[in-house]
Structures are given as structure tokens and as C-alpha cells.
Coordinates of C-alpha atoms and ligand atoms in Angstrom, one line a residue:
M1 CA 270.1 152.7 117.4
E2 CA 273.2 151.7 117.7
N3 CA 273.4 149.8 120.5
K4 CA 270.3 147.5 119.4
K5 CA 271.0 144.3 118.5
E6 CA 269.7 143.0 115.1
I7 CA 267.2 140.8 114.2
R8 CA 267.1 140.1 110.2
I9 CA 263.8 139.1 109.2
G10 CA 263.3 136.7 106.1
L11 CA 259.6 136.8 104.8
V12 CA 258.1 134.2 102.4
G13 CA 255.2 135.7 100.7
C14 CA 253.8 139.2 99.9
G15 CA 250.3 139.6 99.7
F16 CA 247.5 141.1 102.4
M17 CA 249.8 139.1 105.1
G18 CA 253.0 140.0 104.0
R19 CA 251.6 143.9 104.0
T20 CA 250.4 143.6 107.4
H21 CA 253.8 141.8 108.9
S22 CA 256.3 144.2 107.1
N23 CA 254.1 147.0 108.7
G24 CA 254.7 145.8 112.0
Y25 CA 258.4 145.2 112.0
N26 CA 259.0 148.9 110.1
R27 CA 256.9 150.6 112.5
A28 CA 257.8 148.6 116.0
S29 CA 261.0 150.4 116.8
N30 CA 259.5 153.7 116.6
F31 CA 256.8 153.3 118.6
F32 CA 258.6 150.7 121.3
P33 CA 261.7 152.6 121.6
D34 CA 263.0 151.0 124.8
L35 CA 263.1 147.5 123.0
Q36 CA 266.5 146.0 122.5
Y37 CA 266.2 144.6 119.1
R38 CA 265.7 146.1 116.4
P39 CA 263.9 144.2 113.4
V40 CA 265.7 144.3 109.9
L41 CA 264.2 143.7 107.0
K42 CA 267.0 141.2 105.1
A43 CA 264.9 139.5 102.6
V44 CA 261.7 138.8 100.9
C45 CA 260.7 135.9 98.9
S46 CA 258.0 135.1 96.3
R47 CA 257.7 133.4 93.3
N48 CA 257.4 135.8 90.9
P49 CA 260.5 138.2 90.4
E50 CA 258.7 141.5 89.5
K51 CA 256.4 141.1 92.2
V52 CA 259.1 140.6 95.2
A53 CA 261.2 143.1 93.2
A54 CA 258.4 145.8 93.5
F55 CA 257.1 144.7 97.2
A56 CA 260.9 144.9 98.3
S57 CA 260.9 148.1 96.9
Q58 CA 257.6 149.6 98.9
W59 CA 258.5 147.8 102.1
G60 CA 261.8 148.3 102.3
Y61 CA 263.5 144.8 101.9
E62 CA 267.5 144.8 101.1
S63 CA 267.1 141.6 98.9
T64 CA 265.0 139.2 97.2
E65 CA 264.5 135.2 96.5
T66 CA 262.2 133.6 94.6
D67 CA 263.1 130.1 96.2
W68 CA 262.1 130.0 99.9
K69 CA 263.8 127.6 100.3
A70 CA 267.3 129.5 99.5
L71 CA 266.0 132.3 102.0
V72 CA 265.8 129.9 104.9
A73 CA 269.8 128.8 103.8
R74 CA 270.6 132.4 104.2
E75 CA 273.4 132.9 106.8
D76 CA 271.8 136.3 107.4
I77 CA 268.7 135.4 108.2
D78 CA 267.8 135.4 112.0
A79 CA 264.1 134.8 111.8
V80 CA 261.9 133.3 108.9
D81 CA 258.1 135.0 108.5
I82 CA 255.5 132.5 106.5
C83 CA 253.1 134.4 105.1
T84 CA 252.2 132.2 102.9
P85 CA 248.7 130.1 101.9
N86 CA 248.2 127.1 104.5
N87 CA 249.9 124.2 102.3
M88 CA 252.9 125.9 102.6
H89 CA 253.0 126.5 106.5
A90 CA 254.8 122.9 107.8
E91 CA 257.1 122.2 105.0
I92 CA 258.6 126.1 105.8
A93 CA 258.4 126.3 109.1
I94 CA 259.8 122.4 109.6
A95 CA 262.9 123.4 106.7
A96 CA 263.1 126.9 109.0
A97 CA 263.1 125.0 112.8
E98 CA 265.8 122.6 111.6
A99 CA 268.4 125.1 110.0
G100 CA 268.1 127.4 113.7
K101 CA 266.1 129.8 112.5
M102 CA 263.2 131.7 114.5
V103 CA 259.9 130.8 113.3
L104 CA 256.9 132.8 112.8
C105 CA 253.8 131.7 110.9
E106 CA 250.5 133.7 110.0
K107 CA 247.6 131.8 111.1
P108 CA 246.5 129.2 111.6
L109 CA 249.0 126.8 112.3
A110 CA 248.4 124.4 109.5
R111 CA 245.9 122.6 107.5
T112 CA 245.5 119.5 109.1
M113 CA 247.0 117.7 112.8
D114 CA 249.5 115.9 111.8
E115 CA 251.0 119.1 109.6
S116 CA 250.2 121.1 112.7
V117 CA 251.9 118.4 115.0
A118 CA 255.6 117.7 113.1
M119 CA 255.5 122.0 113.3
V120 CA 255.2 121.9 117.1
E121 CA 258.0 118.9 117.1
A122 CA 259.9 120.6 114.9
V123 CA 260.6 124.0 116.9
E124 CA 260.5 122.4 120.0
K125 CA 263.4 119.7 118.7
A126 CA 265.1 122.6 117.6
G127 CA 265.0 125.0 120.5
V128 CA 264.0 128.0 118.3
K129 CA 261.9 130.7 118.9
N130 CA 258.1 130.5 117.7
T131 CA 254.9 132.0 117.6
I132 CA 251.3 132.5 115.6
W133 CA 250.3 135.6 114.7
Y134 CA 246.6 135.4 116.4
N135 CA 246.8 139.4 116.1
Y136 CA 243.4 140.3 117.6
R137 CA 245.1 139.6 121.4
R138 CA 247.0 142.4 120.6
L139 CA 244.0 144.8 120.2
P140 CA 244.4 147.1 123.5
A141 CA 240.4 146.3 124.2
V142 CA 241.0 142.8 123.4
T143 CA 244.2 142.9 125.9
L144 CA 241.7 144.9 128.6
A145 CA 239.1 142.2 128.4
K146 CA 241.5 139.6 129.4
Q147 CA 242.9 141.7 131.9
V148 CA 239.2 142.2 133.3
I149 CA 238.5 138.9 133.5
D150 CA 241.9 137.7 134.8
S151 CA 240.9 140.4 138.0
G152 CA 237.9 138.1 138.6
K153 CA 235.5 140.8 138.0
L154 CA 232.8 139.1 136.0
G155 CA 232.7 136.3 138.6
R156 CA 231.8 132.6 137.5
I157 CA 231.8 132.4 133.9
F158 CA 228.4 131.0 131.9
H159 CA 228.1 132.2 128.8
Y160 CA 230.8 133.2 125.8
R161 CA 229.8 134.1 122.4
A162 CA 231.3 135.3 119.4
N163 CA 231.0 135.7 115.7
F164 CA 232.9 136.2 112.3
L165 CA 230.9 137.2 109.7
Q166 CA 231.8 138.1 106.2
D167 CA 230.4 138.5 102.8
W168 CA 232.8 138.3 100.2
T169 CA 232.1 134.5 98.6
I170 CA 228.3 135.1 98.0
S171 CA 228.8 135.4 94.0
A172 CA 228.8 131.9 92.3
D173 CA 231.1 133.7 89.6
L174 CA 233.7 134.2 92.3
P175 CA 236.4 131.3 91.3
Q176 CA 238.4 129.0 93.4
G177 CA 242.5 128.9 94.2
G178 CA 245.1 130.7 92.9
E179 CA 246.6 133.9 94.0
S180 CA 244.2 136.3 96.5
L181 CA 241.6 133.3 96.2
W182 CA 243.3 130.1 97.9
R183 CA 241.2 130.4 101.0
L184 CA 238.4 129.4 98.5
D185 CA 240.6 125.9 97.6
A186 CA 240.6 123.2 100.5
N187 CA 244.0 121.8 99.4
A188 CA 245.4 125.5 100.1
A189 CA 243.7 126.2 102.8
G190 CA 242.4 123.2 104.5
S191 CA 239.4 124.2 105.5
G192 CA 237.4 127.2 104.7
V193 CA 235.5 129.5 108.1
T194 CA 236.8 127.0 110.6
G195 CA 240.6 127.4 110.0
D196 CA 240.2 131.0 108.6
L197 CA 238.1 132.7 110.7
L198 CA 236.6 130.9 113.6
A199 CA 240.4 130.0 114.3
H200 CA 240.8 133.6 115.6
C201 CA 237.6 133.4 117.6
I202 CA 238.7 130.0 119.0
D203 CA 242.2 131.3 119.9
T204 CA 240.5 134.4 121.6
A205 CA 238.3 132.5 123.8
M206 CA 240.8 130.2 125.3
W207 CA 242.7 132.6 126.1
L208 CA 240.2 134.7 127.7
N209 CA 238.2 131.4 129.0
G210 CA 240.3 128.4 129.1
A211 CA 240.0 125.1 127.5
I212 CA 237.1 123.8 125.1
K213 CA 236.6 120.6 126.0
D214 CA 234.1 119.3 123.3
V215 CA 232.2 120.5 120.5
S216 CA 229.1 120.1 118.5
A217 CA 228.9 121.6 115.0
V218 CA 227.4 122.1 111.4
T219 CA 229.0 123.4 108.8
E220 CA 227.5 124.0 105.0
T221 CA 229.0 124.8 101.4
F222 CA 226.5 126.8 99.4
I223 CA 228.2 127.1 96.5
K224 CA 228.9 123.6 95.4
E225 CA 231.1 123.8 92.7
R226 CA 233.6 127.1 91.5
M227 CA 235.6 127.3 88.2
H228 CA 239.5 126.5 89.6
Q229 CA 241.4 130.1 88.7
L230 CA 244.6 127.6 88.1
S231 CA 243.0 125.3 86.1
G232 CA 239.7 127.3 84.4
Q233 CA 237.9 123.7 85.3
M234 CA 234.5 123.5 87.3
Q235 CA 235.4 121.6 90.8
K236 CA 233.7 120.9 93.9
V237 CA 233.7 123.2 96.1
A238 CA 235.6 121.1 99.7
I239 CA 235.7 124.2 101.9
D240 CA 233.1 125.2 104.7
D241 CA 231.3 128.0 103.7
A242 CA 229.9 128.4 107.4
C243 CA 230.0 126.7 110.8
I244 CA 228.3 127.1 113.9
F245 CA 228.9 125.4 116.9
H246 CA 228.2 124.9 120.2
C247 CA 230.8 123.8 123.1
H248 CA 231.4 123.2 126.9
F249 CA 234.6 124.8 128.4
G250 CA 236.6 123.5 131.3
N251 CA 235.2 126.3 133.8
G252 CA 231.6 124.9 133.3
S253 CA 230.2 127.9 130.7
L254 CA 228.3 127.6 127.8
G255 CA 230.1 128.6 124.1
L256 CA 228.4 129.3 120.8
F257 CA 230.1 130.4 117.7
E258 CA 228.9 131.1 114.1
S259 CA 231.1 132.2 111.0
T260 CA 230.1 132.6 107.7
R261 CA 231.2 134.3 104.5
Y262 CA 227.5 134.5 103.6
A263 CA 225.9 137.0 105.6
R264 CA 225.6 140.0 103.1
G265 CA 226.4 143.3 104.7
H266 CA 229.2 142.0 107.3
K267 CA 232.7 142.5 105.8
A268 CA 234.6 141.7 108.9
L269 CA 232.6 141.5 111.9
Y270 CA 234.2 139.8 114.8
T271 CA 232.1 140.3 117.9
F272 CA 232.3 138.6 121.3
E273 CA 230.4 138.8 124.2
I274 CA 231.0 136.9 127.6
N275 CA 228.2 136.9 130.5
G276 CA 229.7 136.5 134.1
E277 CA 227.9 136.1 137.7
H278 CA 228.7 139.5 138.5
A279 CA 229.8 141.0 135.0
S280 CA 229.7 141.3 131.2
I281 CA 232.0 142.2 128.6
R282 CA 231.6 142.6 124.8
W283 CA 233.8 143.6 122.1
D284 CA 233.0 144.6 117.9
L285 CA 236.0 144.5 115.6
H286 CA 233.9 147.4 113.8
D287 CA 234.5 149.5 116.5
L288 CA 238.0 148.2 117.9
N289 CA 239.2 150.5 120.2
R290 CA 236.0 150.1 122.9
L291 CA 235.1 147.4 125.0
E292 CA 231.9 147.5 126.2
Y293 CA 231.3 146.5 130.2
F294 CA 228.5 146.1 132.5
D295 CA 228.8 145.4 135.9
H296 CA 226.1 144.3 138.2
A297 CA 227.8 146.2 141.1
D298 CA 226.5 149.6 140.0
E299 CA 224.1 151.4 141.4
S300 CA 220.8 150.2 140.2
N301 CA 219.4 153.8 139.1
V302 CA 222.6 154.2 136.9
R303 CA 223.2 150.9 136.0
G304 CA 224.0 150.1 131.9
W305 CA 226.7 148.8 129.5
R306 CA 229.5 151.2 129.9
S307 CA 231.3 152.0 126.3
I308 CA 235.0 152.0 127.4
H309 CA 237.2 153.8 125.1
V310 CA 240.2 151.9 125.5
T311 CA 242.9 154.9 124.0
D312 CA 244.3 156.1 127.3
G313 CA 247.7 155.8 128.9
D314 CA 246.7 153.1 131.6
Q315 CA 245.3 150.7 128.8
P316 CA 246.8 147.8 127.2
Y317 CA 249.5 149.6 124.9
M318 CA 248.1 153.0 124.3
D319 CA 251.0 154.5 126.5
K320 CA 253.0 154.0 122.9
W321 CA 250.8 156.0 120.8
W322 CA 248.7 159.3 120.7
V323 CA 247.5 160.9 123.5
P324 CA 244.0 160.0 124.9
G325 CA 241.5 159.5 123.0
L326 CA 243.3 159.0 119.8
G327 CA 242.2 155.7 118.3
I328 CA 244.5 152.9 116.4
G329 CA 243.2 150.3 114.0
Y330 CA 243.6 146.7 112.7
E331 CA 247.4 147.2 111.6
H332 CA 248.2 148.2 115.4
S333 CA 247.9 144.9 116.6
F334 CA 250.4 143.4 114.4
I335 CA 252.9 146.4 115.3
H336 CA 252.1 144.8 118.7
Q337 CA 252.9 141.3 117.9
V338 CA 256.4 142.2 116.4
A339 CA 256.7 144.4 119.4
D340 CA 255.9 141.4 121.7
F341 CA 258.0 139.2 120.0
L342 CA 261.0 141.5 120.5
K343 CA 260.4 141.8 124.3
S344 CA 260.4 137.9 124.4
L345 CA 263.9 137.8 123.1
E346 CA 264.9 140.1 125.6
T347 CA 263.1 138.0 128.4
G348 CA 263.5 134.5 127.5
E349 CA 259.8 133.9 127.5
P350 CA 257.9 132.3 125.0
C351 CA 255.8 134.3 122.7
A352 CA 252.4 133.4 122.9
P353 CA 250.5 132.1 121.1
T354 CA 253.5 129.7 120.3
F355 CA 253.0 126.7 117.9
R356 CA 252.3 124.5 121.0
D357 CA 249.2 126.9 121.8
A358 CA 248.1 127.5 118.2
L359 CA 248.2 123.7 118.2
Q360 CA 245.0 123.6 121.0
T361 CA 243.5 125.8 118.5
Q362 CA 243.8 123.4 115.8
K363 CA 242.5 120.6 118.4
V364 CA 239.2 122.6 118.7
C365 CA 238.9 123.4 114.6
E366 CA 239.5 119.7 113.4
A367 CA 236.6 118.6 116.6
V368 CA 234.7 121.0 114.5
L369 CA 234.9 119.5 111.4
E370 CA 234.6 116.0 112.5
S371 CA 231.8 116.5 114.4
A372 CA 230.1 118.6 111.6
A373 CA 230.8 115.4 109.6
S374 CA 229.6 112.7 111.7
G375 CA 226.7 115.1 113.6
S376 CA 227.7 114.2 116.9
W377 CA 229.8 115.8 119.6
K378 CA 233.2 115.4 119.8
D379 CA 236.0 115.7 122.5
T380 CA 238.6 117.8 121.5
G381 CA 241.2 116.4 123.8
V382 CA 242.6 119.9 125.1
S383 CA 242.7 121.1 128.5
G384 CA 244.2 123.5 131.5
N385 CA 244.8 127.2 130.2
I386 CA 246.2 127.9 127.0
Ligands
SOE401 C1 239.7 136.2 105.3 O1 238.7 137.8 104.4 C2 240.8 137.0 106.6 O2 241.5 137.9 105.6 C3 241.2 136.1 107.3 O3 242.4 135.5 106.9 C4 242.1 137.2 108.4 O4 243.0 136.2 109.2 C5 241.4 138.0 109.3 O5 241.8 138.4 110.3 C6 240.5 139.0 108.3 O6 239.8 137.9 107.5

């Protein structure tokens, strides 16, 4: 412990994501003992003094702030981690970069392209380490999918299909805005399922299968008005409740994506399937330790979908956990992200996805929303490997 270099974390926001990140910081050093850096929970910030004090004591933060500007100004903070609603990402990230801090930011990068570009410029101008928490990349089965694809086993890829289905906003009585419900308020979130859920699918898709070139999308807002939790007034709902798009990838494959918060019975069903010339793979967040794999080269009498339980020591990240056969969970993707971030400080490599990588996802989200609004295909402007 004594020989480790400390990275003093200042976390802004103590909601659901604040908890996932704090758990990641608390557990990374236990399970990745070889890392040279060790996160220290220096300060947590939230506007509500009672809430932030309770959060600090629950997760082990040394101190609290109620103004993020005070946290960013502190000399005893090395890295600012942003877990606020999306409308705060740009302002805090830019100020943190200008103060010379490393910046970690919860997804999506921001609400708009303008905010996103300003954030990328700020971290690159300041030369500070930066990363966006697209956590699903770091589940072992998803990382294994990447290794299988990169090995060429699938051959030419024809199809990429992804869904992210939820059902928590079906009730018309659910208000929009304010604590816990800011994802329904376009001012706070920027968009609905496109920025919140499809952004995950797009990040994974471009990581696994390369650039998305152009898109054709439809969106729907099923409940047109909701009471705003802060004003108590009925207000127009300006987010997309559901979005479906199809696309061309740069490698010639076709993509099909669907996300909704109105799929009764589905809580967080993120799935993807990739069909190649020689083999296919598929994955399901509800069974996250498994990767399914079909290899056409298998002898025909035993050919079929294999269900690979990704829990063995020679599979990604799993040498750090229990013994073969014992699974891990959603929270581990965040622990892995912390470990990879700390490792990137040792190696000097970027910690992907960087702000610039996440900008590519943002471009696709923007093109999806523009396509849905105009009823026409849109180029994304993304090219190359992400
Ligand atoms: C929305 O319900 C949400 O919490 C997203 O904001 C997360 O990014 C996703 O991983 C799970 O669903």
C-alpha cells in the first residue's frame, strides 16, 4: 500500500452513478493488487448538505462540498469524476480540465454536439487524462466478443443487431425532471433513449464493428405531456421515448438498433448479435457472464450455438476474481473501468473511450435524432476504427 501512488478523487453527484463509481474506486485496489496507483476518495460534492454527508460516510469520502466549483478548485484533488445529470457535464468537465485535473465523466459525453466538441477541446488543450464511463465494454463476455471479432473468426461481418429495452416510464402519472427523473427532461438529459440507452449500444457497436457511416431513424414520444417535478406544471415531453434506426457500417455490414422505455416486461434488456460469414456471436445483459457463439466450421452433426460461461482465468478480467465457474455482476464493469483507468496512468496510454472516442458516439446519436426529425438518411461523419 505504502508504495502506491495516490490518485485523489473528487466525485460530483451522488445518485445511482455516484454509487457505481464509488464502489469501483473502493474495490479496484483489492482485486487488482498489482496496480501502481491507488484511488483515494478525497471529496464528494452535491448541493444537499445532508445527502452529501450521508453519502460520504457510506462510501468513505474524506470530505464533502456543496459547490462543484469549490471541489474543482481544491489542490488536493487530482481527478474530477462527473456523475451529475447530463446538463452539467460540459461546464464541470471544462472547468476541471482548465484547472489541470484529470476528468472522468459518466456517459453520454454531453447533451449536444456543441457541448461535446467544447469538452474534447478543453481536455486536449489542457493535456489531461480523460475517459467516459461506457461501462459495458468492460464486462468480460463483451471484451471476449471483441477478442473473438478481432481474431477474424467471424470472417466478413454482415449484420450487427442491438436492443436496449426498458419499461419504467409507461405510467403517464410519472413526472418528468428533478431528482431521479431528470432523464425524462430534455433540458437536463438532452435526449431520451437515444442519448441514455442507444449511446451504450452505439459505443459497443463501433468498438466491436467499426464506424457507423449513415443512419435512418424513427423516434416516438408516447406520453406527450407530464407534470414537471420541480415546477408542478404540466409540460410538453421533449425526449424520445423510443427510437429505432438502421445503418451502414464502414465495413459494409448492416446495423439494426432499437431502444425504448415502453417494452413492458423488460427492465434493462441490452442485447447484441453479430452475424459473420463463418461465425456469429450474441450477448444478453440479463445473462451477462455468457457469450453465445456459433461456429460454422464445427462438424455438422454437433454444430450449434455454444453458451460460453465467461468465468475462467484465461478470459478477460476473470483471473482477478473468484475461481472458474463463479460469476460476476453489473458493478464489476465499473471496477474494471477504474482498474483500466489506473493502469493507463502507469502506461501513459489513453483510457478508452476517451472524450474524443465518445464524440464519435455523440455524432451518431445526433445523426439519429436529425434523421428521425427530417425523415431522411443522415451521414454521421464518423470513419475509421473507434
Ligand atoms: C437508465 O435507466 C439507465 O440507468 C442508464 O442511464 C444507464 O446508463 C444504463 O446502463 C442503465 O439504465
